[in-house]
Coordinates of C-alpha atoms in Angstrom, one line a residue:
V153 CA -9.6 -7.3 3.6
T154 CA -12.7 -5.8 2.1
S155 CA -14.0 -2.2 2.0
K156 CA -15.1 0.5 -0.3
S157 CA -12.0 1.8 -2.0
P158 CA -11.0 5.5 -1.7
L159 CA -9.4 5.1 -5.1
T160 CA -12.2 3.4 -7.1
Q161 CA -15.2 4.3 -4.9
R162 CA -16.4 0.7 -5.3
Y163 CA -16.1 -2.7 -3.7
F164 CA -12.6 -3.7 -3.0
K165 CA -10.9 -6.8 -1.6
S166 CA -7.2 -6.6 -0.9
N167 CA -5.1 -9.7 -0.3
A168 CA -2.2 -10.5 2.1
G169 CA -0.3 -13.5 3.2
G170 CA 1.5 -14.1 6.5
H171 CA 0.1 -15.5 9.7
W172 CA -2.5 -12.9 11.0
A173 CA -5.5 -14.7 9.5
I174 CA -4.8 -18.1 11.0
E175 CA -4.1 -16.4 14.4
L176 CA -7.5 -14.8 14.2
R177 CA -9.0 -18.2 13.7
F178 CA -7.1 -19.6 16.6
A179 CA -8.7 -16.8 18.7
G180 CA -12.1 -18.1 17.7
Y181 CA -13.1 -15.6 14.9
E182 CA -13.5 -15.9 11.2
Y183 CA -14.0 -12.3 10.3
V184 CA -13.8 -8.9 12.0
I185 CA -16.0 -6.0 11.0
I186 CA -14.8 -2.5 12.0
K187 CA -17.4 0.3 12.0
G188 CA -17.1 4.0 12.8
K189 CA -13.9 5.9 13.7
A190 CA -12.0 6.9 16.8
D191 CA -11.3 10.4 18.0
R192 CA -7.7 9.6 18.6
P193 CA -5.2 7.0 17.4
V194 CA -6.0 3.5 18.7
Y195 CA -5.3 -0.1 18.0
I196 CA -7.4 -3.1 18.6
Y197 CA -6.1 -6.1 20.6
I198 CA -7.9 -9.4 20.3
E199 CA -6.9 -12.2 22.6
D200 CA -9.4 -15.0 22.4
K201 CA -12.7 -13.7 23.9
N202 CA -11.0 -10.6 25.3
V203 CA -11.1 -7.6 22.9
E204 CA -9.7 -4.2 23.8
I205 CA -9.4 -0.8 22.1
K206 CA -6.0 0.6 23.2
D207 CA -4.3 3.9 22.9
A208 CA -2.0 4.2 20.0
S209 CA -0.8 7.8 20.3
H210 CA 2.7 6.6 20.9
L211 CA 2.5 4.5 17.7
W212 CA 1.3 7.3 15.4
G213 CA 4.1 8.3 13.1
K214 CA 6.0 5.1 13.6
D215 CA 6.8 2.9 10.6
V216 CA 5.6 -0.7 10.3
R217 CA 8.7 -2.4 11.8
E218 CA 8.7 -0.1 14.8
T219 CA 4.9 -0.5 15.3
N220 CA 5.2 -4.3 15.3
K221 CA 8.1 -4.2 17.8
I222 CA 6.4 -1.8 20.2
I223 CA 3.1 -3.7 20.3
K224 CA 4.7 -7.0 20.9
E225 CA 6.9 -5.6 23.7
E226 CA 4.1 -3.8 25.5
L227 CA 1.9 -6.8 25.4
G228 CA 4.7 -9.1 26.3
D229 CA 4.3 -11.7 23.6
N230 CA 6.5 -12.0 20.5
E231 CA 4.0 -14.4 18.8
I232 CA 1.3 -11.8 18.5
Q233 CA 0.3 -11.1 14.9
V234 CA -0.1 -7.5 13.8
A235 CA -1.9 -5.9 10.8
C236 CA -1.0 -2.2 10.8
I237 CA -0.5 0.9 8.7
G238 CA 2.5 3.1 8.4
P239 CA 2.8 6.9 7.9
A240 CA 1.2 6.6 4.4
G241 CA -2.0 5.3 5.9
E242 CA -2.0 7.9 8.7
N243 CA -1.7 10.6 6.0
I244 CA -4.5 9.0 4.1
V245 CA -2.5 8.5 0.9
K246 CA -5.2 7.0 -1.3
F247 CA -3.0 3.9 -2.2
A248 CA -1.7 3.3 1.3
S249 CA -1.4 -0.4 2.2
I250 CA -2.1 -2.6 5.3
M251 CA 1.1 -4.5 6.4
V252 CA 0.5 -7.9 7.8
S253 CA 3.1 -9.9 9.9
V254 CA 5.5 -7.1 9.2
Y255 CA 6.4 -7.8 5.5
H256 CA 3.2 -9.2 4.0
V257 CA 1.0 -6.7 2.4
A258 CA -2.7 -6.0 1.5
A259 CA -1.4 -3.5 -0.9
R260 CA -4.1 -2.5 -3.4
G261 CA -7.1 -0.2 -3.3
G262 CA -5.9 2.1 -0.5
L263 CA -7.4 0.2 2.4
G264 CA -4.6 1.5 4.5
A265 CA -6.1 4.9 4.0
V266 CA -9.4 3.6 5.3
M267 CA -7.7 2.5 8.5
G268 CA -6.0 5.9 8.7
S269 CA -9.3 7.7 8.4
K270 CA -10.6 5.6 11.3
K271 CA -7.5 6.6 13.4
L272 CA -6.9 2.8 13.6
K273 CA -3.1 2.1 13.7
A274 CA -3.3 -1.7 14.0
V275 CA -5.2 -4.8 14.8
A276 CA -3.2 -7.2 16.9
V277 CA -4.3 -10.8 17.6
R278 CA -3.4 -13.8 19.7
G279 CA -5.3 -17.0 19.9
S280 CA -4.9 -20.1 22.1
E281 CA -7.3 -22.6 20.5
R282 CA -4.9 -24.5 18.3
D283 CA -7.1 -27.6 17.7
V284 CA -9.2 -27.7 14.5
E285 CA -11.9 -30.2 14.2
V286 CA -11.5 -32.4 11.1
A287 CA -14.3 -34.7 9.9
H288 CA -12.0 -37.3 8.3
P289 CA -8.4 -36.7 9.4
K290 CA -6.9 -39.8 7.8
L291 CA -8.5 -39.0 4.5
L292 CA -7.3 -35.4 4.7
E293 CA -3.8 -36.6 5.5
K294 CA -3.9 -38.9 2.5
L295 CA -5.1 -36.1 0.2
V296 CA -2.5 -33.6 1.4
N297 CA 0.3 -36.2 1.0
E298 CA -0.7 -36.9 -2.5
V299 CA -0.5 -33.1 -3.3
L300 CA 2.8 -32.8 -1.6
S301 CA 4.3 -35.7 -3.5
N302 CA 3.6 -33.8 -6.7
L303 CA 5.2 -30.6 -5.7
P304 CA 8.8 -31.4 -6.8
N305 CA 7.5 -32.0 -10.3
N306 CA 5.6 -28.8 -10.7
V307 CA 7.7 -26.3 -12.7
K308 CA 6.0 -23.1 -11.6
G309 CA 5.9 -24.3 -7.9
K310 CA 9.6 -24.9 -8.0
T311 CA 10.2 -21.4 -9.5
Y312 CA 8.2 -19.9 -6.6
Y313 CA 10.3 -21.8 -4.1
L314 CA 13.6 -20.9 -5.6
Y315 CA 13.0 -17.3 -6.7
G316 CA 9.5 -16.2 -5.6
T317 CA 7.4 -14.1 -8.1
P318 CA 10.6 -12.3 -9.4
G319 CA 11.3 -15.6 -11.2
S320 CA 8.6 -14.6 -13.7
V321 CA 10.3 -11.3 -14.7
A322 CA 12.6 -12.7 -17.4
P323 CA 10.1 -15.2 -18.9
V324 CA 7.3 -12.5 -19.2
N325 CA 9.9 -10.0 -20.6
K326 CA 10.8 -12.5 -23.3
L327 CA 7.1 -12.7 -24.3
Y328 CA 7.1 -8.9 -24.7
A329 CA 4.5 -8.5 -21.9
F330 CA 6.7 -6.9 -19.2
P331 CA 6.0 -3.2 -19.7
S332 CA 8.6 -0.5 -19.3
Y333 CA 8.8 3.3 -19.4
N334 CA 5.1 3.7 -18.4
F335 CA 3.9 1.1 -20.8
K336 CA 5.5 2.8 -23.8
K337 CA 7.5 -0.4 -24.4
P338 CA 6.5 -4.1 -23.8
Y339 CA 10.1 -5.1 -23.0
F340 CA 12.8 -3.9 -20.6
E341 CA 16.4 -4.2 -21.7
K342 CA 17.6 -4.5 -18.1
A343 CA 15.0 -7.0 -16.9
E344 CA 17.4 -9.8 -16.2
E345 CA 19.3 -7.6 -13.8
R346 CA 16.4 -7.8 -11.3
D347 CA 15.0 -11.2 -12.3
G348 CA 14.7 -13.7 -9.4
V349 CA 17.5 -15.8 -10.6
T350 CA 19.9 -12.8 -10.7
L351 CA 18.9 -11.6 -7.3
V352 CA 19.7 -15.0 -5.9
E353 CA 23.0 -15.4 -7.8
R354 CA 24.2 -11.9 -6.7
G355 CA 23.5 -12.8 -3.1
Y356 CA 20.8 -10.3 -2.3
I357 CA 18.4 -13.0 -1.2
K358 CA 19.2 -13.9 2.4
G359 CA 16.3 -16.2 3.3
R360 CA 12.9 -17.5 2.5
A361 CA 9.7 -18.0 4.4
G362 CA 6.2 -19.4 3.8
C363 CA 2.8 -18.3 5.1
T364 CA 1.2 -20.6 7.7
A365 CA 1.9 -24.3 6.8
C366 CA 2.9 -23.5 3.2
P367 CA 5.6 -25.6 1.5
F368 CA 6.3 -23.1 -1.3
H369 CA 8.2 -20.5 0.9
C370 CA 7.8 -18.0 -2.0
H371 CA 8.4 -15.1 0.3
K372 CA 12.0 -13.9 0.2
F373 CA 14.1 -11.7 2.4
Y374 CA 16.7 -9.5 0.8
K375 CA 19.5 -7.3 2.0
V376 CA 21.8 -4.7 0.4
E377 CA 24.7 -4.4 2.7
K378 CA 26.7 -1.5 1.4
G379 CA 26.4 1.6 -0.7
K380 CA 23.7 4.3 -0.7
Y381 CA 20.8 1.9 -1.1
T382 CA 21.5 -0.2 2.0
C383 CA 18.2 -2.0 3.0
Y384 CA 16.7 -5.1 4.4
C385 CA 13.1 -6.2 3.8
G386 CA 10.7 -8.9 2.7
G387 CA 10.2 -9.4 -1.0
P388 CA 10.6 -8.1 -3.6
E389 CA 7.8 -9.2 -5.9
Y390 CA 7.3 -9.3 -9.7
E391 CA 4.8 -6.4 -9.5
T392 CA 7.0 -4.0 -7.6
L393 CA 10.1 -4.9 -9.7
G394 CA 8.1 -3.9 -12.7
A395 CA 6.4 -0.8 -11.3
L396 CA 9.3 0.7 -9.4
G397 CA 12.0 -0.6 -11.8
A398 CA 11.2 -1.2 -15.4
G399 CA 8.2 1.2 -15.5
C400 CA 10.4 4.0 -14.3
G401 CA 13.4 3.0 -16.5
I402 CA 15.4 2.2 -13.4
G403 CA 17.9 -0.6 -14.1
D404 CA 19.9 -0.6 -10.8
P405 CA 18.5 -3.5 -8.8
E406 CA 19.8 -2.1 -5.5
A407 CA 17.8 1.1 -6.1
V408 CA 14.7 -0.8 -6.8
L409 CA 15.1 -2.9 -3.7
K410 CA 15.5 0.3 -1.7
M411 CA 12.3 1.7 -3.1
H412 CA 10.5 -1.6 -2.3
E413 CA 11.7 -1.3 1.3
I414 CA 10.4 2.2 1.6
C415 CA 7.0 1.2 0.3
N416 CA 6.9 -1.7 2.8
I417 CA 8.0 0.0 6.0
Y418 CA 6.0 3.2 5.3
G419 CA 2.9 1.2 4.2
L420 CA 2.5 2.1 0.5
D421 CA 1.3 0.1 -2.5
G422 CA 4.5 -0.1 -4.5
L423 CA 2.5 -0.8 -7.7
S424 CA 0.5 2.3 -7.5
A425 CA 3.5 4.3 -6.3
G426 CA 5.5 3.2 -9.3
A427 CA 2.6 4.1 -11.6
V428 CA 2.3 7.7 -10.4
I429 CA 6.0 8.2 -10.6
Q430 CA 6.4 6.9 -14.1
W431 CA 3.4 9.0 -15.3
T432 CA 5.1 12.0 -13.8
M433 CA 8.3 11.1 -15.6
E434 CA 6.5 11.0 -18.9
C435 CA 4.8 14.3 -18.1
I436 CA 8.3 15.8 -17.7
E437 CA 9.5 14.2 -20.9
R438 CA 6.5 15.6 -22.8
G439 CA 6.9 19.1 -21.3
V440 CA 3.5 18.9 -19.6
L441 CA 5.2 19.4 -16.3
T442 CA 8.4 21.2 -15.4
R443 CA 11.0 20.6 -12.7
E444 CA 9.5 23.6 -10.9
D445 CA 6.1 22.0 -10.9
I446 CA 7.5 18.9 -9.1
D447 CA 9.6 20.7 -6.4
G448 CA 12.8 20.9 -8.5
L449 CA 13.3 17.2 -8.8
D450 CA 15.2 15.9 -11.8
L451 CA 12.7 13.2 -12.5
V452 CA 13.9 11.7 -15.8
W453 CA 13.8 8.1 -16.8
G454 CA 16.1 6.0 -14.7
N455 CA 16.8 8.6 -12.0
A456 CA 16.3 6.5 -8.9
D457 CA 17.4 9.2 -6.4
A458 CA 14.7 11.6 -7.6
A459 CA 12.2 8.8 -7.6
I460 CA 13.0 8.0 -4.0
E461 CA 12.6 11.7 -3.0
L462 CA 9.2 11.8 -4.7
L463 CA 8.2 8.6 -2.9
M464 CA 8.8 10.3 0.4
K465 CA 6.9 13.4 -0.7
I466 CA 3.9 11.1 -1.5
I467 CA 4.1 9.4 1.9
Y468 CA 4.1 12.7 3.8
R469 CA 1.9 14.6 1.2
K470 CA 4.6 17.2 0.6
G471 CA 4.6 19.4 -2.5
F472 CA 3.7 17.7 -5.7
G473 CA 3.5 14.5 -3.7
N474 CA 0.3 15.7 -2.2
I475 CA -1.3 15.6 -5.7
L476 CA 0.1 12.1 -6.5
A477 CA -1.1 10.9 -3.1
E478 CA -4.7 11.1 -4.4
G479 CA -4.0 8.5 -7.0
L480 CA -3.2 8.5 -10.8
K481 CA -6.8 9.3 -12.0
Y482 CA -7.0 12.4 -9.8
A483 CA -3.5 13.5 -10.7
A484 CA -4.2 13.3 -14.4
E485 CA -7.4 15.2 -14.0
K486 CA -5.6 17.9 -12.0
V487 CA -2.7 18.3 -14.4
G488 CA -4.9 18.0 -17.6
K489 CA -3.3 18.6 -21.0
E490 CA -4.4 15.1 -22.1
S491 CA -2.1 13.6 -19.6
W492 CA -4.9 11.0 -18.9
K493 CA -3.8 9.3 -22.1
W494 CA -0.7 8.0 -20.5
A495 CA -2.2 7.6 -17.1
I496 CA -2.2 3.7 -16.9
Q497 CA -5.3 3.3 -14.8
A498 CA -8.9 2.3 -15.3
R499 CA -11.8 2.9 -12.9
G500 CA -9.3 4.7 -10.6
L501 CA -6.9 1.8 -10.1
E502 CA -3.4 1.7 -11.5
Q503 CA -2.8 -1.3 -13.8
S504 CA -0.7 -4.3 -12.8
R505 CA 2.5 -5.0 -14.7
V506 CA 1.3 -7.0 -17.6
D507 CA 1.1 -5.4 -21.0
T508 CA -2.4 -6.6 -21.9
R509 CA -1.8 -5.8 -25.6
S510 CA 0.4 -8.9 -25.6
A511 CA -1.8 -10.9 -23.3
K512 CA -5.4 -11.1 -24.4
A513 CA -6.8 -13.2 -21.5
Y514 CA -5.3 -10.7 -19.1
A515 CA -6.8 -7.9 -21.1
L516 CA -10.3 -9.3 -20.6
A517 CA -9.6 -10.3 -17.0
F518 CA -8.4 -6.8 -16.1
A519 CA -11.3 -5.1 -17.9
V520 CA -13.9 -6.9 -15.9
N521 CA -12.1 -7.1 -12.5
P522 CA -14.3 -5.5 -9.9
R523 CA -11.1 -4.1 -8.3
G524 CA -9.8 -2.5 -11.4
P525 CA -7.2 -3.6 -13.9
D526 CA -5.0 -5.9 -11.8
H527 CA -4.0 -9.5 -11.4
L528 CA -5.8 -10.6 -8.2
H529 CA -9.2 -11.6 -9.5
A530 CA -8.7 -14.1 -12.2
Q531 CA -5.0 -14.6 -13.0
P532 CA -5.3 -16.5 -16.3
I533 CA -1.6 -17.2 -16.5
A534 CA -2.1 -20.4 -18.4
E535 CA -2.5 -18.4 -21.6
F536 CA 1.2 -18.0 -21.8
G537 CA 1.7 -21.7 -22.0
A538 CA 5.1 -21.3 -20.4
W539 CA 5.3 -24.6 -18.5
P540 CA 3.8 -28.1 -18.9
E541 CA 1.0 -27.7 -16.3
S542 CA -0.4 -24.6 -18.0
R543 CA -0.4 -26.3 -21.4
R544 CA -2.2 -29.4 -20.0
L545 CA -4.8 -27.2 -18.4
I546 CA -5.4 -25.3 -21.6
K547 CA -6.0 -28.7 -23.4
E548 CA -8.3 -29.9 -20.7
L549 CA -10.4 -26.8 -20.6
L550 CA -10.4 -25.6 -24.2
G551 CA -9.6 -28.8 -26.1
D552 CA -6.4 -27.8 -27.8
E553 CA -3.0 -26.5 -26.7
K554 CA -3.0 -24.0 -29.6
Y555 CA -5.1 -21.7 -27.3
A556 CA -2.0 -21.3 -25.0
N557 CA -1.1 -18.3 -27.0
P558 CA -1.2 -14.8 -25.4
Y559 CA -1.5 -13.0 -28.7
I560 CA -4.9 -14.5 -29.8
T561 CA -8.4 -13.8 -28.4
D562 CA -9.9 -17.2 -29.3
K563 CA -11.4 -19.0 -26.2
K564 CA -10.1 -16.3 -23.8
P565 CA -13.5 -15.5 -22.4
E566 CA -13.9 -19.2 -21.4
L567 CA -10.4 -19.2 -19.9
V568 CA -11.1 -16.0 -17.9
R569 CA -14.4 -17.2 -16.5
W570 CA -13.0 -20.5 -15.3
H571 CA -10.1 -18.7 -13.6
E572 CA -12.5 -16.2 -12.0
D573 CA -14.6 -18.9 -10.5
L574 CA -11.6 -20.9 -9.2
F575 CA -9.9 -17.8 -7.8
A576 CA -13.1 -16.8 -5.9
I577 CA -13.5 -20.3 -4.4
T578 CA -9.8 -20.4 -3.6
E579 CA -10.1 -17.2 -1.5
A580 CA -13.4 -18.4 0.1
L581 CA -11.6 -21.6 1.3
G582 CA -8.8 -19.5 2.8
L583 CA -6.2 -20.8 0.3
C584 CA -3.5 -19.0 -1.7
S585 CA -4.0 -18.6 -5.5
F586 CA -0.5 -19.8 -6.1
S587 CA -1.8 -23.3 -5.2
T588 CA -4.6 -23.1 -7.8
T589 CA -4.7 -20.4 -10.5
T590 CA -1.0 -20.2 -11.1
T591 CA 0.6 -23.6 -10.4
Y592 CA -2.6 -25.6 -11.0
I593 CA -1.5 -28.0 -8.3
L594 CA -4.9 -27.9 -6.7
K595 CA -7.8 -28.2 -9.1
P596 CA -11.6 -28.2 -8.4
Q597 CA -11.5 -32.0 -7.9
N598 CA -8.8 -31.7 -5.2
L599 CA -10.6 -28.9 -3.5
A600 CA -13.9 -30.8 -3.4
E601 CA -12.3 -33.8 -1.9
M602 CA -10.4 -31.8 0.7
F603 CA -13.6 -29.9 1.6
Y604 CA -15.4 -33.2 2.3
A605 CA -12.5 -34.5 4.4
L606 CA -12.6 -31.3 6.5
T607 CA -16.3 -30.8 6.9
N608 CA -18.1 -34.0 5.9
V609 CA -20.0 -32.0 3.3
K610 CA -20.1 -33.6 -0.1
I611 CA -19.8 -31.2 -3.0
S612 CA -18.9 -31.8 -6.7
P613 CA -16.2 -29.8 -8.4
E614 CA -18.9 -28.3 -10.6
E615 CA -20.9 -27.2 -7.6
L616 CA -17.8 -25.7 -6.0
L617 CA -17.1 -23.7 -9.1
L618 CA -20.7 -22.5 -9.0
V619 CA -20.1 -21.1 -5.6
G620 CA -17.2 -19.2 -7.1
R621 CA -19.5 -17.9 -9.8
R622 CA -21.9 -16.7 -7.2
I623 CA -19.2 -14.8 -5.5
V624 CA -18.1 -13.2 -8.8
T625 CA -21.7 -12.3 -9.6
L626 CA -22.3 -10.8 -6.1
E627 CA -19.2 -8.6 -6.5
R628 CA -20.5 -7.5 -9.8
C629 CA -23.9 -6.7 -8.4
Y630 CA -22.4 -4.6 -5.6
N631 CA -20.6 -2.5 -8.2
V632 CA -23.8 -2.3 -10.3
R633 CA -25.5 -0.8 -7.3
E634 CA -22.6 1.8 -7.2
G635 CA -23.2 2.7 -10.9
H636 CA -20.9 0.2 -12.8
R637 CA -22.0 -0.7 -16.3
R638 CA -20.6 -2.3 -19.4
K639 CA -19.1 1.1 -20.4
D640 CA -16.8 0.8 -17.4
D641 CA -15.3 -2.6 -18.5
V642 CA -12.3 -0.9 -20.2
L643 CA -8.6 -0.7 -20.1
P644 CA -6.2 2.3 -19.9
W645 CA -6.4 4.6 -23.0
R646 CA -2.8 3.9 -24.1
L647 CA -3.4 0.1 -24.3
M648 CA -6.6 0.5 -26.3
N649 CA -5.2 3.0 -28.8
E650 CA -1.4 2.7 -29.1
P651 CA -0.2 -0.6 -30.7
V652 CA 2.8 -2.5 -29.3
P653 CA 5.8 -0.8 -31.0
E654 CA 8.2 -3.7 -31.2
G655 CA 8.9 -7.5 -30.9
P656 CA 6.7 -10.5 -31.9
P657 CA 3.5 -8.8 -30.8
K658 CA 4.3 -5.6 -32.8
G659 CA 1.1 -4.0 -33.9
L660 CA -1.2 -5.6 -31.3
V661 CA -3.5 -3.4 -29.4
N662 CA -6.5 -3.8 -27.0
S663 CA -8.9 -2.2 -29.5
K664 CA -12.5 -1.4 -28.5
E665 CA -13.7 -3.8 -31.2
E666 CA -11.5 -6.7 -29.9
L667 CA -12.5 -6.1 -26.3
D668 CA -16.2 -5.8 -27.2
K669 CA -16.1 -9.2 -28.9
M670 CA -14.6 -10.8 -25.8
L671 CA -17.0 -9.0 -23.5
D672 CA -20.0 -10.3 -25.4
K673 CA -18.9 -13.9 -25.0
Y674 CA -17.9 -13.3 -21.4
Y675 CA -21.3 -11.9 -20.4
E676 CA -23.0 -14.7 -22.2
L677 CA -21.0 -17.3 -20.3
H678 CA -21.9 -15.6 -17.0
G679 CA -25.6 -15.0 -17.8
W680 CA -25.2 -11.2 -17.8
D681 CA -27.0 -8.7 -20.0
K682 CA -24.7 -7.9 -23.0
K683 CA -26.0 -4.3 -23.4
T684 CA -25.4 -3.3 -19.8
G685 CA -23.2 -5.9 -18.2
I686 CA -25.8 -6.4 -15.4
P687 CA -26.5 -10.0 -14.3
L688 CA -29.9 -11.2 -15.6
R689 CA -32.7 -11.9 -13.1
S690 CA -32.8 -15.5 -14.2
T691 CA -29.1 -15.9 -13.5
L692 CA -29.4 -14.4 -10.0
I693 CA -32.4 -16.7 -9.2
M694 CA -30.4 -19.7 -10.5
L695 CA -27.6 -18.8 -8.2
G696 CA -29.9 -18.5 -5.2
M697 CA -29.5 -14.7 -5.0
D698 CA -33.2 -13.7 -4.5
D699 CA -32.2 -11.0 -2.0
V700 CA -30.0 -9.4 -4.6
V701 CA -32.8 -9.5 -7.1
K702 CA -35.0 -7.5 -4.6
E703 CA -32.2 -5.0 -4.0
L704 CA -31.6 -4.3 -7.7
E705 CA -35.3 -4.2 -8.4
K706 CA -35.6 -1.3 -6.0
L707 CA -33.0 0.5 -8.1
K708 CA -34.8 -0.4 -11.3
V709 CA -31.7 -1.5 -13.0
L710 CA -32.4 -5.2 -13.7
P711 CA -32.8 -6.0 -17.5
R712 CA -36.5 -6.4 -18.2
N713 CA -38.2 -9.8 -18.6
R714 CA -35.0 -11.8 -18.2

């Protein structure tokens, strides 16, 4: 899903799994553009060539599960795929999400708020054209079978199948890159209590599912059957376990699962929600805010019940929740008293759950991400060197496994740029990044071969990556048009000024000098101006982006004579 983000005021793409996208293709469409806004709540129903705008007054105020159920019942088809918002989107919470196929989520950037501003409750789709024309079906079958035969040997892929993304919690925690207590610490003492292995062993995980035709089945379904945190939902994920759990000092896995369910069924980005709650906890700890300021809540580290109350206040914009609903950047500006120093955001987006002081490739990737400091743009997970496939990739790309070290900056610009290009082409091909930039099961060579088998268009792996680079550069140019420059390629203040306090990476920090050195090399690799971060004219022409050159020339921002 792409839009201008109400959080960052810049280009934003938000990602979701599930089955909605493939159903749209079965209906005969590759993309839907929605302009304008309705004067009353509506939803769009697409059934092949028939497209209707239907009344949604009876859906307004309903949660995601209820909305899906009602739409399917009134249209008389349980196979309809629905992308919808919950009450958070209706109330234009700036980090509201779009929920897809009930439990899959386009979480980041507040695009649910964009739907809410349009009075658009949902887009439902059903397609009947199941046949897809393939240029070389036997070759495609052969290539797919080769990939499938390698799956059982892929360590990361096996982890996703067994535990989903929560399987990464304990390993990242051991590397002191799993932040807790609002990024004050790089390690959480209770991390293993909500690690994927523990969630399975304790019986919380009740099932698993994959997106369309995916063998990973990384998506889990959990249930808490008794106690005050009873819940049932899809997930959880590494990011929400970190944001709603470790970041808030909450060690009770059942409480975290409940908070995750609330975010899902009310349509809220759990990562941003956790970020604003833990920032508020630190404000209370420092005396910048009092209990009276936050509606009498006892919001201390680890108090899950108070955190849940605040979540609901955010969703319905009640009391202090109305301030937090505007996002962390706004809240810190509103409260003042230097609270921006512990507001873990950059460019308006709350940071993903990697302590970038202990992960230098992630530091660079987050600093240059057009979305803001998060994981869904490059995902250079190979730098951890935590499994054989990642170490092999590091050696192939950089010449030596010694660069599989998250604490060093050497060769990290090269690693980030390669991951950016691959991530971009992965999305352009309609694939999941878990198949490419995390498991490394599919590499550019595989993608080029499969693309030929599907389309009869021959393209080399290098040409394919160049397409990815064109996408990355176009995203950059859009944000340049909106005012983005090198000065904006930064990380949250705490991570650039306060060193890691403990563990093997003790003393490491994302200093300006360190980041500047990586940025210089990164811009050079991309063919962007080192002073401004704007792509050079020669680079844009080489990439076939003459129309973008004309657009930026009108604004008089292109670097001169280059």
